[in-house]
Short mmCIF file of C-alpha atoms in Angstrom, two decimals:
data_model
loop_
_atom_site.label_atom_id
_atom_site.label_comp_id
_atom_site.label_asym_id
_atom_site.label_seq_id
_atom_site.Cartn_x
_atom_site.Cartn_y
_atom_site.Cartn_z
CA UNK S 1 -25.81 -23.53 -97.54
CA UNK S 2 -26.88 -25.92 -99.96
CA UNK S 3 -25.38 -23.81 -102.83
CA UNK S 4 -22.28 -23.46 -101.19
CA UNK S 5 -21.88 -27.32 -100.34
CA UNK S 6 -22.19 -28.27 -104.35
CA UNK S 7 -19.46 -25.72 -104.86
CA UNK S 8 -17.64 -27.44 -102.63
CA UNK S 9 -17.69 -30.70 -103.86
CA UNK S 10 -17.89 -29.22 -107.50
CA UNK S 11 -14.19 -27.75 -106.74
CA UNK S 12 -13.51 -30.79 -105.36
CA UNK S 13 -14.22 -33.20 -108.75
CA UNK S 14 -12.06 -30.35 -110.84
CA UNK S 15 -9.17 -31.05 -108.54
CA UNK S 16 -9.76 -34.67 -108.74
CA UNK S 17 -10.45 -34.67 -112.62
CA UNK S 18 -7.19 -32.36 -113.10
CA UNK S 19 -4.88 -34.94 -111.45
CA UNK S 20 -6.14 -37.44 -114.09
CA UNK S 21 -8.94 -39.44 -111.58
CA UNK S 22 -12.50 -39.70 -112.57
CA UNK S 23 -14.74 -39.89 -109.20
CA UNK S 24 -16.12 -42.79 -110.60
CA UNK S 25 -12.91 -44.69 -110.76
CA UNK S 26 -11.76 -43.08 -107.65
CA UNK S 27 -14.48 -44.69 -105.77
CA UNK S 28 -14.86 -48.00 -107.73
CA UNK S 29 -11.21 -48.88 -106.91
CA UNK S 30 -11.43 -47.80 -103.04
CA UNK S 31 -14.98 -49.95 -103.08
CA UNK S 32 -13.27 -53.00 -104.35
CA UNK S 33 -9.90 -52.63 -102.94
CA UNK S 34 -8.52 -54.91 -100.04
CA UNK S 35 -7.91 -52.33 -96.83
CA UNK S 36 -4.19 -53.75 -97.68
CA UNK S 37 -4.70 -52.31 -100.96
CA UNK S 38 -5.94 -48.59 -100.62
CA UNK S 39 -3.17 -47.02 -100.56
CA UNK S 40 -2.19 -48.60 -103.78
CA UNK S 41 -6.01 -48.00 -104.89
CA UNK S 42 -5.52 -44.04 -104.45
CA UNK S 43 -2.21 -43.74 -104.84
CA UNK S 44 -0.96 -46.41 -107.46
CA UNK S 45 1.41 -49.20 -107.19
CA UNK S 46 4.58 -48.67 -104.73
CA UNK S 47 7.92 -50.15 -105.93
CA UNK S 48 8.39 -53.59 -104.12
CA UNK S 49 11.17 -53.39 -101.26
CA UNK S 50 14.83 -54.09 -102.41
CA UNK S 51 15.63 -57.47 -102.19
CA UNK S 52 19.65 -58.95 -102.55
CA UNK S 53 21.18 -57.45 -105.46
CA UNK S 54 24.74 -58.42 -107.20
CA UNK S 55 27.31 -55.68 -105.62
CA UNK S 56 28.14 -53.54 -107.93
CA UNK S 57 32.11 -54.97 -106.85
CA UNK S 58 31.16 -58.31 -108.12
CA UNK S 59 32.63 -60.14 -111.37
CA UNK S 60 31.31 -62.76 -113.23
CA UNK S 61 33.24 -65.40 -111.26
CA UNK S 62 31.56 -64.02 -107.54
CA UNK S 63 28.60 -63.80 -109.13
CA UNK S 64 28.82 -68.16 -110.08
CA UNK S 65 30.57 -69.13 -106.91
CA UNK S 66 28.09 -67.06 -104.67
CA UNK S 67 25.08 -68.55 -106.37
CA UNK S 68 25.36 -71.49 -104.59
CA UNK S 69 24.55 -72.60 -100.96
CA UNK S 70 25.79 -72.20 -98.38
CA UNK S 71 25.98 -68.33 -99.31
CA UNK S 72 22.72 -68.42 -100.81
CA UNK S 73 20.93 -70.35 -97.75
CA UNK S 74 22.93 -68.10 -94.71
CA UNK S 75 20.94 -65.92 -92.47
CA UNK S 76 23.03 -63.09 -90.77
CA UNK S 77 21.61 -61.44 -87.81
CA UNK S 78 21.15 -58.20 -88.06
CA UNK S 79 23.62 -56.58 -85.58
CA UNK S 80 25.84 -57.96 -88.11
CA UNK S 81 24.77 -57.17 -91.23
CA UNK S 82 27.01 -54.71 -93.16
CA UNK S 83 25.93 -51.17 -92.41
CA UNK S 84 27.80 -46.87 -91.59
CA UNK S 85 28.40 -46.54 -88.40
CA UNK S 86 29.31 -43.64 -86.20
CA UNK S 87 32.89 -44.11 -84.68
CA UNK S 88 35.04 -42.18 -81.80
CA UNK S 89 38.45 -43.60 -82.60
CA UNK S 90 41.34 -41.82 -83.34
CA UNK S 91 42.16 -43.97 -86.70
CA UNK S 92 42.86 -42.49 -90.46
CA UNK S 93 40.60 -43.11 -93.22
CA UNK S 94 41.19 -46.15 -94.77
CA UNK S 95 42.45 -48.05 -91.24
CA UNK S 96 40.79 -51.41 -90.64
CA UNK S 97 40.27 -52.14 -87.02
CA UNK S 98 39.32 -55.42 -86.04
CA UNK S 99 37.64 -55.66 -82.70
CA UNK S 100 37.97 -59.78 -81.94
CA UNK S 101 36.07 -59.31 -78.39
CA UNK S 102 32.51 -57.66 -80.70
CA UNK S 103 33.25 -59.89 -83.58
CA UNK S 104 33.35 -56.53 -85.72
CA UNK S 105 35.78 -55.08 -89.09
CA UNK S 106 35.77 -51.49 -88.99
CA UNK S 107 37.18 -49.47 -92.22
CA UNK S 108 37.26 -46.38 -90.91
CA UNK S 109 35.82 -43.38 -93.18
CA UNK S 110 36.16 -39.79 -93.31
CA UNK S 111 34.07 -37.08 -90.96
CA UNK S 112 33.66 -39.66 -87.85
CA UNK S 113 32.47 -42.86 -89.56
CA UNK S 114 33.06 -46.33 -90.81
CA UNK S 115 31.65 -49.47 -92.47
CA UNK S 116 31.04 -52.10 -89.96
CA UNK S 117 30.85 -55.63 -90.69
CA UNK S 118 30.24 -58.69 -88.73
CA UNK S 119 33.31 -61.20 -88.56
CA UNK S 120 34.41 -64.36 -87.29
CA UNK S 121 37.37 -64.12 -85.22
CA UNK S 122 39.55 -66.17 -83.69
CA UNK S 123 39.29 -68.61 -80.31
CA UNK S 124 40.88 -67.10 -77.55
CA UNK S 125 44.01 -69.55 -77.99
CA UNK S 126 44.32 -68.52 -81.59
CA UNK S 127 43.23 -64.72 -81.04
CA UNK S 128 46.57 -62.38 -82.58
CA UNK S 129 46.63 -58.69 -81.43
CA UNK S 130 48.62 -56.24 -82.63
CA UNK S 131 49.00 -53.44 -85.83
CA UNK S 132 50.33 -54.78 -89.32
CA UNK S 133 49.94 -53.22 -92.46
CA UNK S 134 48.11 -55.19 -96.01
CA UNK S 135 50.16 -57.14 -97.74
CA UNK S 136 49.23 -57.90 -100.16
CA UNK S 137 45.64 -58.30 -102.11
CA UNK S 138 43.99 -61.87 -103.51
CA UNK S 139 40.64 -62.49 -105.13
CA UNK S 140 39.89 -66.11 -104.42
CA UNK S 141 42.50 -67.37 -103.30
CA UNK S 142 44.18 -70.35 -102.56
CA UNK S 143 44.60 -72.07 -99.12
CA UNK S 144 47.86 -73.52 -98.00
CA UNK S 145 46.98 -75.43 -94.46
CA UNK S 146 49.65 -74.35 -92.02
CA UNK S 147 51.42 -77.47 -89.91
CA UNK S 148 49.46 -75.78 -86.75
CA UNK S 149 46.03 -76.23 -88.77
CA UNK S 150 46.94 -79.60 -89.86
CA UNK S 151 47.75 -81.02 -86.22
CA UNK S 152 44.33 -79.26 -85.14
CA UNK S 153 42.32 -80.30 -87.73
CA UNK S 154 42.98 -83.67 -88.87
CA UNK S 155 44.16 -84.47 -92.05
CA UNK S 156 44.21 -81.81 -94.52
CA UNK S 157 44.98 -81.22 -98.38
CA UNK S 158 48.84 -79.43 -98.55
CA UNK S 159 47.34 -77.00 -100.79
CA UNK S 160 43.31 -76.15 -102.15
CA UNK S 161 42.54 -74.70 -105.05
CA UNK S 162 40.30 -71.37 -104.44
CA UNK S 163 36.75 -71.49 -104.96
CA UNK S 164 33.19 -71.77 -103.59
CA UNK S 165 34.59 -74.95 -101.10
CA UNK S 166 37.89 -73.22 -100.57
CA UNK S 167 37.46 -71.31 -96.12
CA UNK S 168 39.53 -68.34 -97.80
CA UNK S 169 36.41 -67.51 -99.62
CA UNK S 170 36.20 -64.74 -102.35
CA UNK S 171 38.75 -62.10 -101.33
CA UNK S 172 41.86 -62.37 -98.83
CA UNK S 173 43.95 -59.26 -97.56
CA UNK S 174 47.43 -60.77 -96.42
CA UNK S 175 48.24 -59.24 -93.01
CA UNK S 176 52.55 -58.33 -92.82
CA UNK S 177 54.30 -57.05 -89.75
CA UNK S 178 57.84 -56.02 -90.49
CA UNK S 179 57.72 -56.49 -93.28
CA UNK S 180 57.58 -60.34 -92.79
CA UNK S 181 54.01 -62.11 -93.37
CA UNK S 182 52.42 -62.94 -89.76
CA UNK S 183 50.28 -65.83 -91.81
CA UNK S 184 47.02 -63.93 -90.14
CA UNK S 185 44.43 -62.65 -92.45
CA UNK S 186 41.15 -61.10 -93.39
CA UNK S 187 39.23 -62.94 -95.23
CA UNK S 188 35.76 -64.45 -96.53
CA UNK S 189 34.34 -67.95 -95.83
CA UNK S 190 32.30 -70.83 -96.81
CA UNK S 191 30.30 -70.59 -93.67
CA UNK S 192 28.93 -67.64 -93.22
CA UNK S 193 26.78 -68.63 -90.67
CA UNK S 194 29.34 -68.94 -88.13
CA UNK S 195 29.29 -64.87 -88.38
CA UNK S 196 29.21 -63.18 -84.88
CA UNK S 197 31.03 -65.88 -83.37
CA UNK S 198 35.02 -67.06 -82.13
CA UNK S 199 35.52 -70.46 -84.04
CA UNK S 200 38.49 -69.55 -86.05
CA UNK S 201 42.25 -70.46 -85.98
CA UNK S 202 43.03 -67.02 -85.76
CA UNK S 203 42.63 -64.85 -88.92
CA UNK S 204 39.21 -62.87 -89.65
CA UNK S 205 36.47 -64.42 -91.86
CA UNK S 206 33.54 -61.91 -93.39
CA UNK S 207 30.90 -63.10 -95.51
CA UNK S 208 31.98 -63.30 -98.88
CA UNK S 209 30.07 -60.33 -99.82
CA UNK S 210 31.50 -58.12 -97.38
CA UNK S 211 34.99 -59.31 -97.69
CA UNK S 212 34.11 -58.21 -101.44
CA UNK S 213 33.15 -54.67 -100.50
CA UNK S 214 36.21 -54.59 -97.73
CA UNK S 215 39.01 -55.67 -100.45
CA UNK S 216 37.31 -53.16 -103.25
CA UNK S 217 38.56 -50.24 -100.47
CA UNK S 218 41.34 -51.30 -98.62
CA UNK S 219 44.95 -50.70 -100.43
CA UNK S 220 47.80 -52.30 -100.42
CA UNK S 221 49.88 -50.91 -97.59
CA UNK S 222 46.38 -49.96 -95.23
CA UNK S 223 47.23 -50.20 -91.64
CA UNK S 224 45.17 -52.72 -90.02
CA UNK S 225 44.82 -52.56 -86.11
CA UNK S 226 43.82 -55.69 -84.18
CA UNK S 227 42.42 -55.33 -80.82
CA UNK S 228 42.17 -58.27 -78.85
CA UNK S 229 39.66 -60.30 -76.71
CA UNK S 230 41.26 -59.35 -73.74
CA UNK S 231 41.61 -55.41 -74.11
CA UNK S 232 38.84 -54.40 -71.94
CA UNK S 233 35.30 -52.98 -72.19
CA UNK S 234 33.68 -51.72 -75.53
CA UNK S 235 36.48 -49.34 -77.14
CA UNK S 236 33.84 -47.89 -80.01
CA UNK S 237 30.50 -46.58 -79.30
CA UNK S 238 28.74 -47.25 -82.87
CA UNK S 239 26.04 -46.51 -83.62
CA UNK S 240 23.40 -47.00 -86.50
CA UNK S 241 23.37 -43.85 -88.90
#
């Protein structure tokens, strides 16, 4: 018994000394490890989880505007977070739906999916339902206050440059009806904390990252389907992939 034991443990040091481990070092690194660290003692270092990366749709110009708060200091809950969803409409590829009542952009994807993101939509008052088609396409754009916006708001610039201050945010898809604009869009913000919630004057803010990813898909001519607050019930049953 003895004899067969040693072999044992004799096979047992090749197999170890094969993979490039002395027993010695084995042990010495177990002994002195934190019990957070034995995995990492056995098994060697694991990469460190992904943090935020650039997306891969950024330029130069997101990449400087973006740096700065308030994008950099936002926290998004995670129900709202940009993530592939399963989805049981009946839209095309390349649709955007816009459900105002779950604060949620759909672009619908082949095989029963689509990219969800969290949006802020508009207050019931200001809330537009109805199917239009894109526009037209603008990386940061301008802002031209509307008279409605100005009455609401208070006094207002007739026209703001685009940029990290500008509520149009990075990317803006221009939503037409009829070939007339309606003056509703989609498009990003400088307060993306507000996602998830019904503060707007009517169009659709995303985060400026999303509405980054959204605009780097959707083309010119995309039907875009709004469903309003008042539709009834949960029309999509999404859920996580």
């Amino acid at each position: 018994m003895l004899i067969r034991r040693q072999t044992r443990l004799s096979r047992g040091v090749k197999h170890i000394l094969v993979t490039g481990i002395t027993v010695t070092t084995l042990l010495t690194s177990v002994a002195t490890a934190s019990a957070q660290n034995i995995f990492e003692a056995l098994f060697g270092r694991m990469a460190s989880p992904p943090g935020p990366v650039p997306d891969a749709n950024f330029t130069a110009r997101d990449r400087r505007e973006l740096a700065n708060p308030p994008y950099r200091q936002a926290w998004i809950a995670p129900a709202y977070r940009r993530q592939v969803v399963r989805y049981h409409r009946k839209e095309a590829p390349g649709t955007v739906l816009v459900d105002t009542a779950e604060r949620y952009v759909y672009y619908v994807l082949p095989d029963g999916k689509a990219i969800r993101y969290g949006a802020i939509v508009g207050e019931d008052a200001q809330a537009w339902s109805g199917v239009a088609t894109v526009g037209r396409k603008e990386e940061w754009p301008g802002w031209t206050p509307t008279e409605g916006e100005k009455r609401r708001l208070g006094p207002l610039p007739n026209y703001v440059d685009g940029g990290a201050s500008n509520p149009m945010g990075a990317r803006a898809l221009y939503l037409y009806a009829g070939g007339q604009d309606t003056l509703y869009r989609i498009h990003g913000t400088n307060q993306p904390g507000w996602i998830g919630h019904a503060i707007s004057s009517g169009c659709i803010r995303l985060t400026n990252e999303d509405v980054i990813d959204l605009y780097s898909r959707v083309k010119t001519g995309a039907l875009v389907v709004m469903l309003g607050p008042n539709h009834g019930g949960s029309r999509i049953t999404a859920s996580a992939q």
